[in-house]
Coordinates of C-alpha atoms and ligand atoms in Angstrom, one line a residue:
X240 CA 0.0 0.0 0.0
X241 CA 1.1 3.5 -0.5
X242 CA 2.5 5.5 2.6
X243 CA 1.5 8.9 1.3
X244 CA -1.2 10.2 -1.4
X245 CA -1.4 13.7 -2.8
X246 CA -5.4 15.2 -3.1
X247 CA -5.3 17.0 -6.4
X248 CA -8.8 18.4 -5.9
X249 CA -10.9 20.7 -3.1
X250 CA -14.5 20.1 -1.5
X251 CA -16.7 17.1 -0.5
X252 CA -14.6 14.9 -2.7
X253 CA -11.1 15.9 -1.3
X254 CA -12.5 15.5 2.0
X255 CA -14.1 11.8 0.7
X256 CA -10.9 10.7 -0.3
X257 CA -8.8 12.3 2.5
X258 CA -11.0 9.8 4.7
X259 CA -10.5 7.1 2.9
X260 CA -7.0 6.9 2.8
X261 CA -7.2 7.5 6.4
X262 CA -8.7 4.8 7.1
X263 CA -6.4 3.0 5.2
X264 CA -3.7 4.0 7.0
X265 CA -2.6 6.4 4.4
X266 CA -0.9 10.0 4.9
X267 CA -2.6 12.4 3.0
X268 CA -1.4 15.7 0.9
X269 CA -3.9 18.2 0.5
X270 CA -3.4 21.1 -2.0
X271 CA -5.5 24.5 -1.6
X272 CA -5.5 27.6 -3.5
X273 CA -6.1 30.7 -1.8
X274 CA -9.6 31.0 -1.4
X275 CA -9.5 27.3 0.3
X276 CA -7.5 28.1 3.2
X277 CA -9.4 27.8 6.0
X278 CA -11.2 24.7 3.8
X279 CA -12.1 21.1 5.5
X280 CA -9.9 19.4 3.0
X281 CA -6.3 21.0 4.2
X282 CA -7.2 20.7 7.9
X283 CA -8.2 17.1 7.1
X284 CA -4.8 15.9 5.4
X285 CA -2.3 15.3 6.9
X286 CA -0.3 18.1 5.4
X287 CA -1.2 20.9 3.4
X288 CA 0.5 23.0 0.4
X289 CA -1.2 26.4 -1.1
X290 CA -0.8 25.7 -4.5
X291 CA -1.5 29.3 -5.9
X292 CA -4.3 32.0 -6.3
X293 CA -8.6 31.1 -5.9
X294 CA -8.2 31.1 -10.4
X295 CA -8.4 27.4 -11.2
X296 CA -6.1 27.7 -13.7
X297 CA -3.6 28.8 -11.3
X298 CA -4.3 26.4 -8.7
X299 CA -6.0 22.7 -9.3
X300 CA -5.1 23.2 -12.9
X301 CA -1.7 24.2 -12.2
X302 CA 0.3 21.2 -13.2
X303 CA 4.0 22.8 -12.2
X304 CA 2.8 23.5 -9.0
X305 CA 0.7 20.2 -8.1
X306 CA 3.6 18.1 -8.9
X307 CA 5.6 20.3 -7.1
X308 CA 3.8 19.7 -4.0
X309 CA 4.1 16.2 -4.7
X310 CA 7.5 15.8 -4.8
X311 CA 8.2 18.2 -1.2
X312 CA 5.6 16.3 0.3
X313 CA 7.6 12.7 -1.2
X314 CA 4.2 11.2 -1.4
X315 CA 4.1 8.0 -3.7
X316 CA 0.9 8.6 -5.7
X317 CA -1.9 10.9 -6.7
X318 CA -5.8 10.7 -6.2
X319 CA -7.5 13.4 -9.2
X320 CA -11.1 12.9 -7.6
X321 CA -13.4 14.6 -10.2
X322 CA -13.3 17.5 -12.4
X323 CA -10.2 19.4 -12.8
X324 CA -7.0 17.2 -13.7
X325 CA -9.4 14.0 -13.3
X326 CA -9.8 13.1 -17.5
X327 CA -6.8 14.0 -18.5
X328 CA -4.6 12.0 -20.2
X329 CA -1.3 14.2 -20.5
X330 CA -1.8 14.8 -16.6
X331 CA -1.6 10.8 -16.1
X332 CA 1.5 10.4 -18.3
X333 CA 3.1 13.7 -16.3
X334 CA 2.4 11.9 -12.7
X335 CA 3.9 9.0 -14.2
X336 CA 6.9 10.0 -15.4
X337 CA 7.5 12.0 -12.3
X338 CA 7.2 8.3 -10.2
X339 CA 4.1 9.1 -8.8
X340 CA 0.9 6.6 -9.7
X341 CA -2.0 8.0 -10.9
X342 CA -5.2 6.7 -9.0
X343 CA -7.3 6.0 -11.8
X344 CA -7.2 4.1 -15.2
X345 CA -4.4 4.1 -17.4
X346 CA -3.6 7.0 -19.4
X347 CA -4.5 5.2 -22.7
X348 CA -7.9 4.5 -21.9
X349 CA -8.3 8.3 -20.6
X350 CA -7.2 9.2 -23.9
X351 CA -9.5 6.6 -25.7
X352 CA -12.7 7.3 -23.8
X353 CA -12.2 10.8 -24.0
X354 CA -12.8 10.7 -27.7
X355 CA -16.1 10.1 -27.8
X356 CA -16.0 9.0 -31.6
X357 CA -13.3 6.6 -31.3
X358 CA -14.9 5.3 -27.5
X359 CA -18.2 4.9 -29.9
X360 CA -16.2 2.9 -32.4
X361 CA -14.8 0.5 -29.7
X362 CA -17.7 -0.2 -28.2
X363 CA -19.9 -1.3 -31.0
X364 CA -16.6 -3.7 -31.8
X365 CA -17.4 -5.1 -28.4
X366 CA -21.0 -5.6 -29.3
X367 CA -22.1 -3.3 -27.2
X368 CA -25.4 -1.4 -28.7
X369 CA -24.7 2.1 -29.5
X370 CA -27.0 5.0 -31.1
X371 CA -27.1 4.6 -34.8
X372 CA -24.5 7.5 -35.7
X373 CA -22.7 8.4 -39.0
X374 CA -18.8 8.5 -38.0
X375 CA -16.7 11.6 -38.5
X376 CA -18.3 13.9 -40.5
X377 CA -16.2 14.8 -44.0
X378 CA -18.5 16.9 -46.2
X379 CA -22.1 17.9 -46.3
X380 CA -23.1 15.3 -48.5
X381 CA -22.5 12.2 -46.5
X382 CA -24.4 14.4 -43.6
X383 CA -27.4 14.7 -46.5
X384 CA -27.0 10.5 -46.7
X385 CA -27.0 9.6 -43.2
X386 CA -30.0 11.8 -42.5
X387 CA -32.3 10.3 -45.1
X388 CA -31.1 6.7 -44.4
X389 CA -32.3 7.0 -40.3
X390 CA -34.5 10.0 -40.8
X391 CA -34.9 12.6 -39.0
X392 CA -34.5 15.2 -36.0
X393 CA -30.6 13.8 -35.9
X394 CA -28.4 15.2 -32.8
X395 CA -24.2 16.6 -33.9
X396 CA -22.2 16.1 -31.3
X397 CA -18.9 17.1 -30.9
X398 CA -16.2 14.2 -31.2
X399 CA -14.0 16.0 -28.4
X400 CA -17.3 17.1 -26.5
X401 CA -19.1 15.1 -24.0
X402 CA -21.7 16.0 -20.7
X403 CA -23.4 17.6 -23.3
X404 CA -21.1 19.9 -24.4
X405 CA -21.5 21.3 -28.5
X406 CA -24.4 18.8 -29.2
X407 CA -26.9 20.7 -31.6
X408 CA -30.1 19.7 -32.5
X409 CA -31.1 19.7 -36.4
X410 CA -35.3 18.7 -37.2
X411 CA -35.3 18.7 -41.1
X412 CA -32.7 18.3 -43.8
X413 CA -33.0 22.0 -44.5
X414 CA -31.0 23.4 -41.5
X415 CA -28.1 20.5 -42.1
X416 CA -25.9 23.1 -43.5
X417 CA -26.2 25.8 -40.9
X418 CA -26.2 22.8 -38.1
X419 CA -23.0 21.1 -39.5
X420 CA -21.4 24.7 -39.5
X421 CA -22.1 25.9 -36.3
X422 CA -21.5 22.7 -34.5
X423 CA -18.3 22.5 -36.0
X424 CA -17.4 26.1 -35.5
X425 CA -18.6 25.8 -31.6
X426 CA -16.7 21.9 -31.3
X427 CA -13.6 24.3 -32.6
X428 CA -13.7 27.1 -30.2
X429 CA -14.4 25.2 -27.2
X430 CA -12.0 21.9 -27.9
X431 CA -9.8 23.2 -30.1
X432 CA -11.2 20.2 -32.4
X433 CA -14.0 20.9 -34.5
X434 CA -14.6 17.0 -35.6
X435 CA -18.8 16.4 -35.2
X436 CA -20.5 13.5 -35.6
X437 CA -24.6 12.9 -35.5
X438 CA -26.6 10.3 -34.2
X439 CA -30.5 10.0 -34.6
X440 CA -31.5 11.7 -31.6
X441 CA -33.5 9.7 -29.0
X442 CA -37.0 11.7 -27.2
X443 CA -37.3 11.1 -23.7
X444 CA -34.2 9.1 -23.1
X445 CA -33.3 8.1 -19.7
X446 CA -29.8 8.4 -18.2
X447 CA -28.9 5.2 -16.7
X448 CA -24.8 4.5 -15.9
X449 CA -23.5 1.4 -14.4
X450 CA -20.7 1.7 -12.0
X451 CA -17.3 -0.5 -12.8
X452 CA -14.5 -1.7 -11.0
X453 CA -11.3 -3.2 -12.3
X454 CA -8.1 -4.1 -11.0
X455 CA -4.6 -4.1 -13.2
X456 CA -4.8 -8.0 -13.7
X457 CA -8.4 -8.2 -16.2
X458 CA -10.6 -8.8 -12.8
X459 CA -13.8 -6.7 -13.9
X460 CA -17.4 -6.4 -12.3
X461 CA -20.1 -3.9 -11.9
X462 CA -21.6 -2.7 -9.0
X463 CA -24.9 -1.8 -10.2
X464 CA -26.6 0.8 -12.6
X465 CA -27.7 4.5 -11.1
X466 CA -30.4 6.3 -12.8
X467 CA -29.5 10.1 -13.5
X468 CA -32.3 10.9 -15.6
X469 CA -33.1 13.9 -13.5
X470 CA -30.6 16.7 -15.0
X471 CA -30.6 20.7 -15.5
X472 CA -31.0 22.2 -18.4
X473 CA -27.0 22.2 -18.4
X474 CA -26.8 18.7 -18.1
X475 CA -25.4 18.4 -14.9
X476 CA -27.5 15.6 -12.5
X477 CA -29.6 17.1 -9.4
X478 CA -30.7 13.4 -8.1
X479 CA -29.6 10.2 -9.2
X480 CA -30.8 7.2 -7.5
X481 CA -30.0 3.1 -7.0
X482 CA -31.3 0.6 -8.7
X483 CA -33.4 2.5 -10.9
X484 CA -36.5 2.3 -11.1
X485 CA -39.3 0.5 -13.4
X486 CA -36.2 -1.3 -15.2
X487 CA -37.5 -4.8 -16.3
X488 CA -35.1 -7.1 -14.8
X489 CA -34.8 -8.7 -18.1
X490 CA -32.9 -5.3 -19.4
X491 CA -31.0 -4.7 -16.4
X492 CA -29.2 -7.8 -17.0
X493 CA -28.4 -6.9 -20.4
X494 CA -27.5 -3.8 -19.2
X495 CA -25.0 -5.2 -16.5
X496 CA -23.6 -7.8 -19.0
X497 CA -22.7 -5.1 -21.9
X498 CA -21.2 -2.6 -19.4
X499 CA -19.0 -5.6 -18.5
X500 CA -18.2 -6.5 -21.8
X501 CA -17.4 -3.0 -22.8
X502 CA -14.9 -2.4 -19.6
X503 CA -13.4 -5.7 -20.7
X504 CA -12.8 -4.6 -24.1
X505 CA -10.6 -1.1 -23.3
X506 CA -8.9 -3.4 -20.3
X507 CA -10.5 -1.2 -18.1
X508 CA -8.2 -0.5 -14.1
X509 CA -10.0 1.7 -11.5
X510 CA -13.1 3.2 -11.1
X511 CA -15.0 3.7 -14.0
X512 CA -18.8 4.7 -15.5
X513 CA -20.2 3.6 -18.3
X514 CA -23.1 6.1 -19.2
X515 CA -25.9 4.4 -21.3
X516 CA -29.4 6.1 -22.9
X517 CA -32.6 4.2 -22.6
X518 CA -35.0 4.9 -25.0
X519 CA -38.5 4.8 -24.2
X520 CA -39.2 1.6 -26.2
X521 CA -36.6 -0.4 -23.4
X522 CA -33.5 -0.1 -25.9
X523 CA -30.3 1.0 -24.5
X524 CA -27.1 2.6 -26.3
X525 CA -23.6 3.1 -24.8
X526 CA -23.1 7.1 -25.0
X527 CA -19.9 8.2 -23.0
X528 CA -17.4 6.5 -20.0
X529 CA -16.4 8.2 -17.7
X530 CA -13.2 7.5 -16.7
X531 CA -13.0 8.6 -12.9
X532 CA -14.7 8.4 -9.5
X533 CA -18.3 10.3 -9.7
X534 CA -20.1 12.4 -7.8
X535 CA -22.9 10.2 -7.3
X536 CA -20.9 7.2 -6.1
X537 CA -22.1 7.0 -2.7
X538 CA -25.4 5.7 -3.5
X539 CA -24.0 2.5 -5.3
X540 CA -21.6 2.3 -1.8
X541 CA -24.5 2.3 0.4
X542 CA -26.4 0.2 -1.6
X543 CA -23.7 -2.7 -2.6
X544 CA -21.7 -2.3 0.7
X545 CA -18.2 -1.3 -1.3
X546 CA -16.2 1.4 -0.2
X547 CA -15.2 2.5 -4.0
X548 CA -12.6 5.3 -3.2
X549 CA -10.9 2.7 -0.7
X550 CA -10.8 0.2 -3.9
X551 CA -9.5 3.0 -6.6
X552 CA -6.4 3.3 -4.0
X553 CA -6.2 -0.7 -2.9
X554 CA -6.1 -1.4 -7.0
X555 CA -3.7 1.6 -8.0
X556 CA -1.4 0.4 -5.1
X557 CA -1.0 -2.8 -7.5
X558 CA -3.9 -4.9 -4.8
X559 CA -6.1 -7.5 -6.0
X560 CA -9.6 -7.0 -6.6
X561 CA -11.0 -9.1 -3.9
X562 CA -14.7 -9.1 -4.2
X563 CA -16.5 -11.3 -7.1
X564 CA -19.4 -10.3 -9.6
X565 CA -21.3 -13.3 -7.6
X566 CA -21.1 -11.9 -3.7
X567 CA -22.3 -8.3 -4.3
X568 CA -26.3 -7.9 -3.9
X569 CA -28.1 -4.9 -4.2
X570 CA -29.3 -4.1 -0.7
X571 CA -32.1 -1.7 -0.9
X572 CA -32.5 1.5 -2.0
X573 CA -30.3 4.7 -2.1
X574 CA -31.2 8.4 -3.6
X575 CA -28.7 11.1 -3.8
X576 CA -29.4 15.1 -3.6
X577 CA -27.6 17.6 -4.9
X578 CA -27.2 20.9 -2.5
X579 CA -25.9 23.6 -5.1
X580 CA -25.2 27.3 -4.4
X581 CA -27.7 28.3 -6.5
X582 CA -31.0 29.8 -7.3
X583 CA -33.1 27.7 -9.3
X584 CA -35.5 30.0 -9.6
X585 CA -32.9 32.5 -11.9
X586 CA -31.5 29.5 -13.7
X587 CA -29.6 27.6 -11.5
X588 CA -27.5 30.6 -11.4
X589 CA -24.9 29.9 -8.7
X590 CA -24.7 32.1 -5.1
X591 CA -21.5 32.7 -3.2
X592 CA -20.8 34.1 -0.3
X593 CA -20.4 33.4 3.6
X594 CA -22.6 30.7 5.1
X595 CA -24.2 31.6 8.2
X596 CA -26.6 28.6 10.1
X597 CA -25.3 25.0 8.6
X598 CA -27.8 22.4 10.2
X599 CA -27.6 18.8 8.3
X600 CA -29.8 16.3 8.4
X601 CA -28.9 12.8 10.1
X602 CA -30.5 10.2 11.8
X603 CA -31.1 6.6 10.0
X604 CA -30.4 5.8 6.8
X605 CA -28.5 9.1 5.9
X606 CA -25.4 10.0 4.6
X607 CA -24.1 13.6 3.9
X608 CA -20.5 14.2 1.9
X609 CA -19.7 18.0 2.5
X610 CA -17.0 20.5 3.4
X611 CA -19.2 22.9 4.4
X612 CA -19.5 24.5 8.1
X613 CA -21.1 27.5 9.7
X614 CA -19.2 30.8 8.8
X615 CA -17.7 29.2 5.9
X616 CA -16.9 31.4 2.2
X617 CA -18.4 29.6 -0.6
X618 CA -16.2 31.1 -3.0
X619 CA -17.6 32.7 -6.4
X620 CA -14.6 30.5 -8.4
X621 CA -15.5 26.8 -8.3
X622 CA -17.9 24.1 -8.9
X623 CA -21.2 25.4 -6.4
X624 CA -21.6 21.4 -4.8
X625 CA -22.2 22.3 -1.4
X626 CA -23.4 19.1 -0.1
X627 CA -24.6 15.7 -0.8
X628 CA -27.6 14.3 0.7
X629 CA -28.0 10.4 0.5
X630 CA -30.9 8.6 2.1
X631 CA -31.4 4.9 2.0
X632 CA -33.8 2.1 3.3
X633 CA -35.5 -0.9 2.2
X634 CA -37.6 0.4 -0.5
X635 CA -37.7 3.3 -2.9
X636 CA -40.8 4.5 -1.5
X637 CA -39.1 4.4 1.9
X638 CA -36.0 6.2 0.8
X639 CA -38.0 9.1 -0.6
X640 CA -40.1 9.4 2.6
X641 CA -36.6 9.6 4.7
X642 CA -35.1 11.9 1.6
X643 CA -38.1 15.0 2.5
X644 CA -37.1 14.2 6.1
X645 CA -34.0 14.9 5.6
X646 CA -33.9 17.8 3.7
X647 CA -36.8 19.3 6.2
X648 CA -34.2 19.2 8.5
X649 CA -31.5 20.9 6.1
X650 CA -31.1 24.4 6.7
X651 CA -28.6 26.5 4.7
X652 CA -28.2 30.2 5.2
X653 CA -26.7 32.9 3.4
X654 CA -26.8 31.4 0.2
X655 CA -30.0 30.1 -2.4
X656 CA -29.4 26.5 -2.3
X657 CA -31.3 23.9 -4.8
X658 CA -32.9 22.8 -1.6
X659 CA -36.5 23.9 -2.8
X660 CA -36.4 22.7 -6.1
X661 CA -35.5 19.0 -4.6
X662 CA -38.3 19.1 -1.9
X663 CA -40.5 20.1 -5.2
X664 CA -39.3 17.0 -7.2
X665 CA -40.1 15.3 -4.3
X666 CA -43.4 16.1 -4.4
X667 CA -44.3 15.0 -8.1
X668 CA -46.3 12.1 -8.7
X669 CA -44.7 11.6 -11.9
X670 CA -41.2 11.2 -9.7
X671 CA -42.5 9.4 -6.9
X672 CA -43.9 6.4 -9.6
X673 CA -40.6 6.1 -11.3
X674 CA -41.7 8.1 -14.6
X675 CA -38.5 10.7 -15.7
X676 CA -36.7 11.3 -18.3
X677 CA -33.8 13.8 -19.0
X678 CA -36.1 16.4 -20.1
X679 CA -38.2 15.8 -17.3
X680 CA -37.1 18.3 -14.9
X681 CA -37.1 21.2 -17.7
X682 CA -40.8 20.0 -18.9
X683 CA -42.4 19.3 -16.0
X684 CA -40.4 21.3 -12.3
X685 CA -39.2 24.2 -14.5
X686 CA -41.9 25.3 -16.9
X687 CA -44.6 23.1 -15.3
X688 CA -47.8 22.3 -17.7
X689 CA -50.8 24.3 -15.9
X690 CA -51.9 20.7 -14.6
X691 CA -48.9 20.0 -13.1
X692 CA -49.0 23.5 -11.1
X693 CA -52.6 23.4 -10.0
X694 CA -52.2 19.6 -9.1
X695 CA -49.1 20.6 -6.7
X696 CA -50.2 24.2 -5.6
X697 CA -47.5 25.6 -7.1
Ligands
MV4_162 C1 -28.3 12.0 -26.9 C2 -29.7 12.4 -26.6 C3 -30.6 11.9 -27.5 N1 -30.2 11.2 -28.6 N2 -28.0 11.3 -28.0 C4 -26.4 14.7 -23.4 C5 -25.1 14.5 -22.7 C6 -24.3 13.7 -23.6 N3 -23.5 12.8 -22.8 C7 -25.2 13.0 -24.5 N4 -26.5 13.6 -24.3 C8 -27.6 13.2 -25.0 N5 -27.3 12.4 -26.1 C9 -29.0 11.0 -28.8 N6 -28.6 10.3 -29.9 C10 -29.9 13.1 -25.5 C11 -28.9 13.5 -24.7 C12 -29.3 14.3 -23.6 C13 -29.0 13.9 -22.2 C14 -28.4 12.7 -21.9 C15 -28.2 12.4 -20.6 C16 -28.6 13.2 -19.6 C17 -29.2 14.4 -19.9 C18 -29.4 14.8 -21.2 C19 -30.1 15.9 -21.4 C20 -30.3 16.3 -22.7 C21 -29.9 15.5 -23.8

């Protein structure tokens, strides 16, 4: 096992991992950039280095200075968490080659899943389902040919994009032209690689993703699919929940068996997420991987029992992966909520500033993954996660009842929070029997059909 691991990252999930190695009996390195002096995450560690000013591309993008750090603090490897230096590949290869071990898949697959053309490619090879898509796009016409052979509306997506970054919608062969151009033009300026591809675009997909471990000797399994249909208009998930619901167990299984198929086929080490849409007709397509620990993996902990963080260190340290596809059972029910700095009401727009009363729920079947305290600065510079809110018990239905518990008891001053807008999805009948989709929250929280509103009092 390592004797000392560097925390290139800041919030809940420095403070997650900080605790894991801790209870591994590994010394921790926190790195903090100004604004994150008086954070959880260096008081935490072990030791602490300021790695430059509150600017992420001066601090937890700062390369130089990270591996700096690394090297006063002699630590032997170095935990990404998620975000930041967590996907890429160059970053792996520069740990590497300065003798510290990256905790998370090899660079190559990084680099493979990170092109979400080639990742696409790799997995159909592996006979895993994937949306009907055209390849790289080379001129207009073969655009023209791909829409009229799976008709249309069709979805360009940016080969370099991904978490719905540069995807543009086109509805008739008309606005191919201006579609191919601006997609292009957008995948350019944003990724410095303006190579698009389109799929036929799926209505009213959910986001299911199955969680994956793997160790560095071919030893794969899942631990379960998440359902993270429930997504701002940005994309980025509010409430994800384990095992998701309505699934016929029939799919699920296929589900499970592809994702594990697909790992095997890009020798997949670490933690990893395979993110699949399921289209309302009960077909499922591999979209993206993602190639690091996620936000929402506590659910699949409390649910399957594993400690993933302690595993991504256990399997980068060179361990074994000790537990088999056969002795992990789904226990329950587990549902994650997001607490953002933001107002939901002005378009999730996000709210810093200092914390006054922080009261957390607790009690049974809660978990909360934070870094925040009473009199803390949420800073105006980084992600706005404040908090994570898990509740679990024997049944879905149970674990919503404990989840409005729990976030009655939540109280969060000085900043808006997404606190309301959680208790509201809550609420929905549409949630509570399992029916979402990732245009759910959009069509039916944010710009509620009159129904909807009179039905809820809203
Ligand atoms: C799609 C799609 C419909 N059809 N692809 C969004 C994020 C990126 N990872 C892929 N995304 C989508 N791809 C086809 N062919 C709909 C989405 C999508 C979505 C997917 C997952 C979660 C939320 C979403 C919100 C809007 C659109």
């Amino acid at each position: 096992m390592f004797a000392k691991v560097l925390v290139a990252n800041r919030g809940e999930i420095a403070v997650r991992i900080i605790r894991a190695c801790r209870e591994l009996g590994v010394k921790t390195v926190a790195v903090f950039s100004e604004a994150d002096r008086h954070a959880l995450h260096p008081r935490f560690a072990d030791e602490a280095y300021c790695i430059g000013p509150p600017q992420t591309a001066r601090s937890y993008l700062n390369v130089p200075n990270i591996i700096s750090a690394a090297e006063i603090a002699g630590v032997d490897a170095i935990h990404p968490g998620y975000g930041f230096l967590s996907e890429n590949a160059q970053f792996a290869e520069i740990c590497a080659s300065h003798g510290f071990k990256f905790i998370g898949p090899a660079a190559s697959a990084i680099a493979l899943m990170g092109d979400k053309s080639s990742a696409k490619q790799r997995m159909a090879e592996a006979n895993v389902p994937v949306v009907p898509g055209s390849g790289i796009i080379e001129s207009e016409q073969q655009a023209r040919r791909f829409g009229r052979e799976v008709g249309f509306p069709l979805l360009i997506k940016a080969t370099a994009g991904g978490g719905g970054k540069g995807m543009r919608i086109v509805g008739r062969e008309a606005d191919l032209p201006a579609g191919l151009a601006a997609a292009s033009g957008e995948a350019q300026a944003a990724f410095s690689d303006g190579r698009i591809y389109i799929e036929k675009l799926l209505t009213h997909p959910r986001h299911i993703e199955v969680q994956m471990l793997g160790d560095e000797y071919g030893h794969i399994i899942h631990v379960g699919e998440r359902d993270c249909s429930i997504q701002k208009p940005s994309h980025q998930k509010l409430l994800e929940e384990t095992p998701a619901p309505n699934l016929d167990p029939s799919i699920r299984a296929e589900l499970l068996a592809s994702a594990v198929r697909a790992a095997h086929a890009v020798e997949y080490a670490n933690a990893g997420t395979l993110e699949f849409l399921l289209s309302s007709d009960g077909k499922f397509y591999f979209m993206e991987m993602n190639t690091r620990i996620q936000v929402e993996h506590p659910i699949t902990e409390v649910v399957y029992g594993i400690d993933l963080v302690k595993w991504q260190v256990r399997i980068a340290a060179g361990e074994r992966l000790t537990v088999r596809q056969e002795e992990i059972k789904p226990t329950g029910h587990a549902i994650e909520c997001r607490i953002n700095a933001e107002d939901a009401e002005m378009g999730f727009r996000p709210t810093a500033g200092k914390l006054g009363s922080v009261l957390l729920p607790g009690g049974p079947g809660v978990r909360v993954d934070t870094h925040i305290y009473a009199g803390a600065e949420v800073p105006p510079y980084y992600d706005s996660l404040l908090a994570k809110i898990v509740t679990y018990d024997r049944t879905r239905e149970e674990s919503i009842v404990r989840m409005r518990r729990a976030l009655a008891e939540t109280e969060i001053l000085g900043v808006a929070t997404t606190v309301p807008v959680l208790e509201r999805v809550l609420t929905m009948s549409s949630y509570v029997e399992g029916h979402t989709n990732v245009t759910w929250l959009r069509e039916h929280v944010l710009q509620p059909p009159h129904e909807a509103v009179a039905a809820h009092g809203g």
